[in-house]
PDB file of C-alpha atoms and ligand atoms in Angstrom:
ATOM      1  CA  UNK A 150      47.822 -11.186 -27.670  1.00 68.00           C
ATOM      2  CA  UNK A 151      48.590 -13.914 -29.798  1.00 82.00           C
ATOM      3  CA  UNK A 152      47.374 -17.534 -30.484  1.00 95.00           C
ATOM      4  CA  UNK A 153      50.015 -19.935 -29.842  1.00 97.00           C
ATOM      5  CA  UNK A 154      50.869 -23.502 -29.000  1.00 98.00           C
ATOM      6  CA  UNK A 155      52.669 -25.231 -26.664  1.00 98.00           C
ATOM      7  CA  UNK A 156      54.313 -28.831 -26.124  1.00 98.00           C
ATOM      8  CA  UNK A 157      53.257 -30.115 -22.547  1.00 99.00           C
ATOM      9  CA  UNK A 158      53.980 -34.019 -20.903  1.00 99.00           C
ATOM     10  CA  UNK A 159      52.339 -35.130 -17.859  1.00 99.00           C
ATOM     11  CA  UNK A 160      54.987 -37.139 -15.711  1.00 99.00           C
ATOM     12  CA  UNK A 161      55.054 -40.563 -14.982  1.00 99.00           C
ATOM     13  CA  UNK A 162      54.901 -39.205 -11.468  1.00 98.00           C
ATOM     14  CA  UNK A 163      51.679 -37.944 -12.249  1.00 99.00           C
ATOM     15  CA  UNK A 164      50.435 -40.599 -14.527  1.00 98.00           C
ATOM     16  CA  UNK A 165      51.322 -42.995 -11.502  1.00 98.00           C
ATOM     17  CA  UNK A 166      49.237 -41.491  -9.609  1.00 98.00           C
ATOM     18  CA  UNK A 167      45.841 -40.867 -11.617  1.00 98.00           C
ATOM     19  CA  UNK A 168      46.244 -37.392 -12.168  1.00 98.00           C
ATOM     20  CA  UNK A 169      46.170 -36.609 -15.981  1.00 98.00           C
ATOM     21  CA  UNK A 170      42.163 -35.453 -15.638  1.00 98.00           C
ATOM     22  CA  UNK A 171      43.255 -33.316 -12.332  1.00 98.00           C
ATOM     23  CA  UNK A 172      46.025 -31.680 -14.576  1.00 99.00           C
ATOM     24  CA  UNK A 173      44.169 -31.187 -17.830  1.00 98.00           C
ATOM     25  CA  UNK A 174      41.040 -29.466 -15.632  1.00 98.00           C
ATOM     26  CA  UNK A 175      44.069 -27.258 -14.365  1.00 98.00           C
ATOM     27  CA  UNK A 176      44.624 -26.423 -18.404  1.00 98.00           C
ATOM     28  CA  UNK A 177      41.072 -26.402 -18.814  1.00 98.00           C
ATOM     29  CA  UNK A 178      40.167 -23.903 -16.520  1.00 98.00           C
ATOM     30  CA  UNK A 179      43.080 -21.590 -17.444  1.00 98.00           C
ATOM     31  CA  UNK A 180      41.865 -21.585 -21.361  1.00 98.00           C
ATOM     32  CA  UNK A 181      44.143 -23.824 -22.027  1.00 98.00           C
ATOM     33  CA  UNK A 182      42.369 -25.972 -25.140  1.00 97.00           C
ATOM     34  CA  UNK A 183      43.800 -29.417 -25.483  1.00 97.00           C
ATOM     35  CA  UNK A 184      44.194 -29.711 -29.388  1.00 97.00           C
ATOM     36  CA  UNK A 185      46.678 -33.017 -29.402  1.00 97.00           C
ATOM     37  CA  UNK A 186      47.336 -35.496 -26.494  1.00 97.00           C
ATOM     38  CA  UNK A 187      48.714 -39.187 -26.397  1.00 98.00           C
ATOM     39  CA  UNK A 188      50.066 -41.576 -23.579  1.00 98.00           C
ATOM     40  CA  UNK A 189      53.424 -42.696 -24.595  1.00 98.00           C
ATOM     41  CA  UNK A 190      55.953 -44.297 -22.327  1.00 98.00           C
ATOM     42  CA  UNK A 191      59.514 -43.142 -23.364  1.00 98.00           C
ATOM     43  CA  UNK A 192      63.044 -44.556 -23.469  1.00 98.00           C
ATOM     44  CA  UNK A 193      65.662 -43.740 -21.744  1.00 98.00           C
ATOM     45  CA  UNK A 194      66.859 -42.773 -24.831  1.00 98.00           C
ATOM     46  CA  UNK A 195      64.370 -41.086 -25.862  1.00 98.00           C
ATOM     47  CA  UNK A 196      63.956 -39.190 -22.500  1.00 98.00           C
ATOM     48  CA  UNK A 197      67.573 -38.309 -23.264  1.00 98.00           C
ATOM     49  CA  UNK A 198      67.306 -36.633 -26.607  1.00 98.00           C
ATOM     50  CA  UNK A 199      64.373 -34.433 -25.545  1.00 98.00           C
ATOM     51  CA  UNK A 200      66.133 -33.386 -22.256  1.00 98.00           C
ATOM     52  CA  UNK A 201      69.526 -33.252 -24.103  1.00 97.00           C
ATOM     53  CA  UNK A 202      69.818 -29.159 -23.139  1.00 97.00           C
ATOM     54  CA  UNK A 203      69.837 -30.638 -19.393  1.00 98.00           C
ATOM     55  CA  UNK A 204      73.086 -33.482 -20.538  1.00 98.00           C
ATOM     56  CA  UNK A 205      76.031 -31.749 -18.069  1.00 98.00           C
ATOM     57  CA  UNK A 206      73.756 -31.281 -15.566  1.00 98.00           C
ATOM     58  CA  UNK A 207      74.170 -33.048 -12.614  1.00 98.00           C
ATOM     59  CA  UNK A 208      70.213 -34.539 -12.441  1.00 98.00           C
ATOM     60  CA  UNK A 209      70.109 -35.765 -15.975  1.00 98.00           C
ATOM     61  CA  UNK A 210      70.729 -39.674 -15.587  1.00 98.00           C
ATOM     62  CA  UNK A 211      68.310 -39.479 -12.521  1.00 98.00           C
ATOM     63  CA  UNK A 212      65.699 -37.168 -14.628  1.00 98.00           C
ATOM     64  CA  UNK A 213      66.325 -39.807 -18.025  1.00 98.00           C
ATOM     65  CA  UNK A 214      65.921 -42.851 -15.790  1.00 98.00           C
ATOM     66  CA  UNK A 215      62.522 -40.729 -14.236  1.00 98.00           C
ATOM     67  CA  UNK A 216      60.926 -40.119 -17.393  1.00 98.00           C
ATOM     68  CA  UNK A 217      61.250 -43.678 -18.834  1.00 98.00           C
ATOM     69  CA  UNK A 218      59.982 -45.391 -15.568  1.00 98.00           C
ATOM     70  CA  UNK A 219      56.272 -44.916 -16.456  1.00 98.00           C
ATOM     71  CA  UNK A 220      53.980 -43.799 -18.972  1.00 98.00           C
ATOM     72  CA  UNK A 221      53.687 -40.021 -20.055  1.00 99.00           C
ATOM     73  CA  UNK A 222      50.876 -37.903 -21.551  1.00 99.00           C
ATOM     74  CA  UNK A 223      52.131 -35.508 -24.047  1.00 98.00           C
ATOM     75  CA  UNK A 224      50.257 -33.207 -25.139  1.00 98.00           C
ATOM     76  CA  UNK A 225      49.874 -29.674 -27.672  1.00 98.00           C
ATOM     77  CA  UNK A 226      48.299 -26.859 -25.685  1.00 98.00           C
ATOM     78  CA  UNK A 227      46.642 -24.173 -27.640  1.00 98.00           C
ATOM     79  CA  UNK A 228      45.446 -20.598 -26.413  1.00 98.00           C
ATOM     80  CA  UNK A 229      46.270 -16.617 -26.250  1.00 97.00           C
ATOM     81  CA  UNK A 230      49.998 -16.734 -25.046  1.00 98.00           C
ATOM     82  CA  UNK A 231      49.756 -20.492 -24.066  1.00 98.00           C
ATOM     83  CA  UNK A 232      53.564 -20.789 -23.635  1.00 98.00           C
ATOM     84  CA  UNK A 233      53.679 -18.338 -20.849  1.00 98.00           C
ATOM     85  CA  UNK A 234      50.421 -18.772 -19.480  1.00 98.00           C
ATOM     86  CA  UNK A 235      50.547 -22.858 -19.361  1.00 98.00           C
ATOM     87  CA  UNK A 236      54.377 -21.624 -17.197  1.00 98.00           C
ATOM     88  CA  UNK A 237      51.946 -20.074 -14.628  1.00 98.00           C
ATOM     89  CA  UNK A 238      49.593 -22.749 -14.316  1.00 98.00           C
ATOM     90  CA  UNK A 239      52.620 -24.985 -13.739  1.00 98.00           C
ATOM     91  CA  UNK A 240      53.860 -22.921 -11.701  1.00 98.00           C
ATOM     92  CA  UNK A 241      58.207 -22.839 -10.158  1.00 98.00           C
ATOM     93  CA  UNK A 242      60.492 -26.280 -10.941  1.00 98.00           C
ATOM     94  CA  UNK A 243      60.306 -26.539  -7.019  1.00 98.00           C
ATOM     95  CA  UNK A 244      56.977 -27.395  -6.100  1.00 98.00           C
ATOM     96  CA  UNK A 245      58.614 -25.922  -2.729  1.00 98.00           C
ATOM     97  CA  UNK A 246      58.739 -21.884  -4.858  1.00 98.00           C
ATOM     98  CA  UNK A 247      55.429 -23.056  -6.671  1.00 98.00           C
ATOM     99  CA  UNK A 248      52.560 -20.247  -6.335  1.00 98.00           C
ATOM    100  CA  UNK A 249      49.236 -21.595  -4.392  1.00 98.00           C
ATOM    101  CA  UNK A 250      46.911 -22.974  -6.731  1.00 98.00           C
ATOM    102  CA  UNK A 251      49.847 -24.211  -9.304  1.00 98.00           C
ATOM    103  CA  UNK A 252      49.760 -27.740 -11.021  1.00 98.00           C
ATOM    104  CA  UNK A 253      53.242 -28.034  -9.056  1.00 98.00           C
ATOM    105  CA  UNK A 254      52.155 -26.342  -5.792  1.00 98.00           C
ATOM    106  CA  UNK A 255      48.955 -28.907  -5.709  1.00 98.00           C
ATOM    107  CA  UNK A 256      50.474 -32.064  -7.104  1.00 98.00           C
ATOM    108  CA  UNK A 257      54.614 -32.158  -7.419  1.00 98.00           C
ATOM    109  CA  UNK A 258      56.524 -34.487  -5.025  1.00 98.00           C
ATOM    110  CA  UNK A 259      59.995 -32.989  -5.260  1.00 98.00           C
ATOM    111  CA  UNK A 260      62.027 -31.135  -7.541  1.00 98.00           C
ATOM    112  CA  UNK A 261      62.579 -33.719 -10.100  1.00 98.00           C
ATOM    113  CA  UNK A 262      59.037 -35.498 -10.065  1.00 98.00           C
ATOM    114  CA  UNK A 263      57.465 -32.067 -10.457  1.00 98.00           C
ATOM    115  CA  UNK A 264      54.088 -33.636 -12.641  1.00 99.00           C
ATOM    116  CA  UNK A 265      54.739 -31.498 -15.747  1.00 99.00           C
ATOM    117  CA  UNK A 266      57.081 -30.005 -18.481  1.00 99.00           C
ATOM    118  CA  UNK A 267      55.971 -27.099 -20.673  1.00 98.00           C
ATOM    119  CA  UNK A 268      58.174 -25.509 -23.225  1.00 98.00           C
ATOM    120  CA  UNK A 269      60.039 -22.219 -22.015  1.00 98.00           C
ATOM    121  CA  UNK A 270      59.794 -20.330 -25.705  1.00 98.00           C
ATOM    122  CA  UNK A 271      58.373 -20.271 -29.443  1.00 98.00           C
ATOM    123  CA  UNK A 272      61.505 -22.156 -30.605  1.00 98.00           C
ATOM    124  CA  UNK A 273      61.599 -24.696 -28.396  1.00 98.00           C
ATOM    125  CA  UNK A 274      58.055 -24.890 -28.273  1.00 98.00           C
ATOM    126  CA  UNK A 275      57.764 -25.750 -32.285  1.00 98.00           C
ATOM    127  CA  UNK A 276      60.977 -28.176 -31.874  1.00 97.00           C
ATOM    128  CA  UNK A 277      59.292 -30.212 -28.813  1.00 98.00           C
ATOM    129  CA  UNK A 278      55.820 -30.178 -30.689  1.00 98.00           C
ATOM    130  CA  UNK A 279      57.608 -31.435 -34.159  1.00 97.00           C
ATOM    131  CA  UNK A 280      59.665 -34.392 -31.802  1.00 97.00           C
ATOM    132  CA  UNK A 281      56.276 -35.999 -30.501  1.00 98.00           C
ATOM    133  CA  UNK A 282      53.398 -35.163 -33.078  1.00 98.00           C
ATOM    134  CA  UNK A 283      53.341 -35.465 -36.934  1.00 96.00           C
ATOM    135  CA  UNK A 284      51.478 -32.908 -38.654  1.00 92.00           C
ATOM    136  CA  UNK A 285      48.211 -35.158 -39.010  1.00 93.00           C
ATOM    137  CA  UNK A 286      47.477 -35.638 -35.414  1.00 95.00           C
ATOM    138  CA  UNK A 287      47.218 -31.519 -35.153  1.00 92.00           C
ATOM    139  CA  UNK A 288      43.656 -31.194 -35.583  1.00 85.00           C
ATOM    140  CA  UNK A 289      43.273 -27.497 -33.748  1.00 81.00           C
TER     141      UNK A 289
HETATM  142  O1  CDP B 192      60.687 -28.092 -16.084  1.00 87.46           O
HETATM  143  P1  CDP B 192      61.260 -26.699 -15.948  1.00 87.46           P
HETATM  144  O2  CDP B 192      61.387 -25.977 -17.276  1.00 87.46           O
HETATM  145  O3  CDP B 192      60.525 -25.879 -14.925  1.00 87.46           O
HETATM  146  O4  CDP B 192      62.739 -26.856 -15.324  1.00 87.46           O
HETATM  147  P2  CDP B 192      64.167 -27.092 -16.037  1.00 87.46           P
HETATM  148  O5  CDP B 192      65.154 -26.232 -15.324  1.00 87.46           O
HETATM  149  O6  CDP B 192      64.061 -26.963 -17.525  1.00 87.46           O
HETATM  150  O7  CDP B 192      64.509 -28.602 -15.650  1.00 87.46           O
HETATM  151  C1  CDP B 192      63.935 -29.672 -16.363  1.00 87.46           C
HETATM  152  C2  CDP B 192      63.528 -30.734 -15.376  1.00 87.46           C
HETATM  153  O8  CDP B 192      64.695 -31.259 -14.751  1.00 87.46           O
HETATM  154  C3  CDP B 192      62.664 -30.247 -14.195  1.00 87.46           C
HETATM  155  O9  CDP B 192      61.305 -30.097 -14.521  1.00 87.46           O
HETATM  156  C4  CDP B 192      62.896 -31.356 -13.198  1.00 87.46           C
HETATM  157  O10 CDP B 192      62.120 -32.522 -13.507  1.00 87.46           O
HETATM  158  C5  CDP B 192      64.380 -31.690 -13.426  1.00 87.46           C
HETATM  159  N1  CDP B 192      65.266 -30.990 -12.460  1.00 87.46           N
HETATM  160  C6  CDP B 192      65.823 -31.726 -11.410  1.00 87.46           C
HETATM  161  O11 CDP B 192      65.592 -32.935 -11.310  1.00 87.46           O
HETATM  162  N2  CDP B 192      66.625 -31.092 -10.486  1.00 87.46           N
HETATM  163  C7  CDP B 192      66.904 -29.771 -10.602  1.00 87.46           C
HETATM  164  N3  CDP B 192      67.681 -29.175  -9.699  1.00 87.46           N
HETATM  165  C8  CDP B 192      66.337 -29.028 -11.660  1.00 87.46           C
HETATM  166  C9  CDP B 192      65.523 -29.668 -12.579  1.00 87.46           C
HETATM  167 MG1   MG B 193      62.625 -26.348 -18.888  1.00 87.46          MG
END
């Protein structure tokens, strides 16, 4: 087991809706500590570079145009394997596939305003952390 970190927003479908303290108790309660977290709201541009991996697929305009249309909460998750384990609490893309219990099972409208991102690996985790925070505002 290993302590690790992991880059996490909270979608404007979310934010919309008054859900950032429902979907931080989710973290919370999975051991999930909360060591950096600010409400941001993005570009589309912005929203493009971070989802750039996604640019020939046929949702990105739709999923850049999502991201920018209200503020998001992103945030540096910190615990024993806290890249896979924040995956399970977020539980499958489709809120429809999402395990009972799941941020995305409990609170996801559709496949595209699915609540919450969470980085899929160490690299990507350390290159989506480095995009949003500077070094000062990692505390622990
Ligand atoms: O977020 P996650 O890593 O689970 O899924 P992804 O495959 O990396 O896709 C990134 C985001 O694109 C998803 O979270 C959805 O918001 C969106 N998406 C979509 O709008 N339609 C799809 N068929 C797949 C993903
Ligand atoms: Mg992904």
């Amino acid at each position: 087991m290993a302590l690790e970190r992991t880059f996490s927003i909270i979608k404007p479908d979310a934010t919309r809706r008054n859900l950032t303290g429902a979907i931080n108790a989710k973290f919370e309660e999975a051991g999930l500590r909360i060591v950096a977290q600010k409400r941001i709201h993005l570009t589309k541009a912005q929203a493009g570079v971070f989802y750039a991996v996604h640019a020939e697929r046929p949702f990105y305009d739709e999923l850049c145009d999502f991201m920018a249309s209200a503020p998001i909460v992103c945030q540096v998750l910190e615990g024993e394997n806290a890249i896979t384990k924040n995956r399970e609490v977020m539980g499958a893309t489709n809120p429809a596939d999402a395990a009972p219990g799941t941020i995305r099972a409990e609170f996801a409208q559709c496949v595209g305003e699915n609540s919450v991102h969470g980085s899929d690996a160490p690299e990507t985790a350390a290159e989506e952390i480095a995009y949003f925070f500077s070094g000062l505002e990692l505390v622990g």
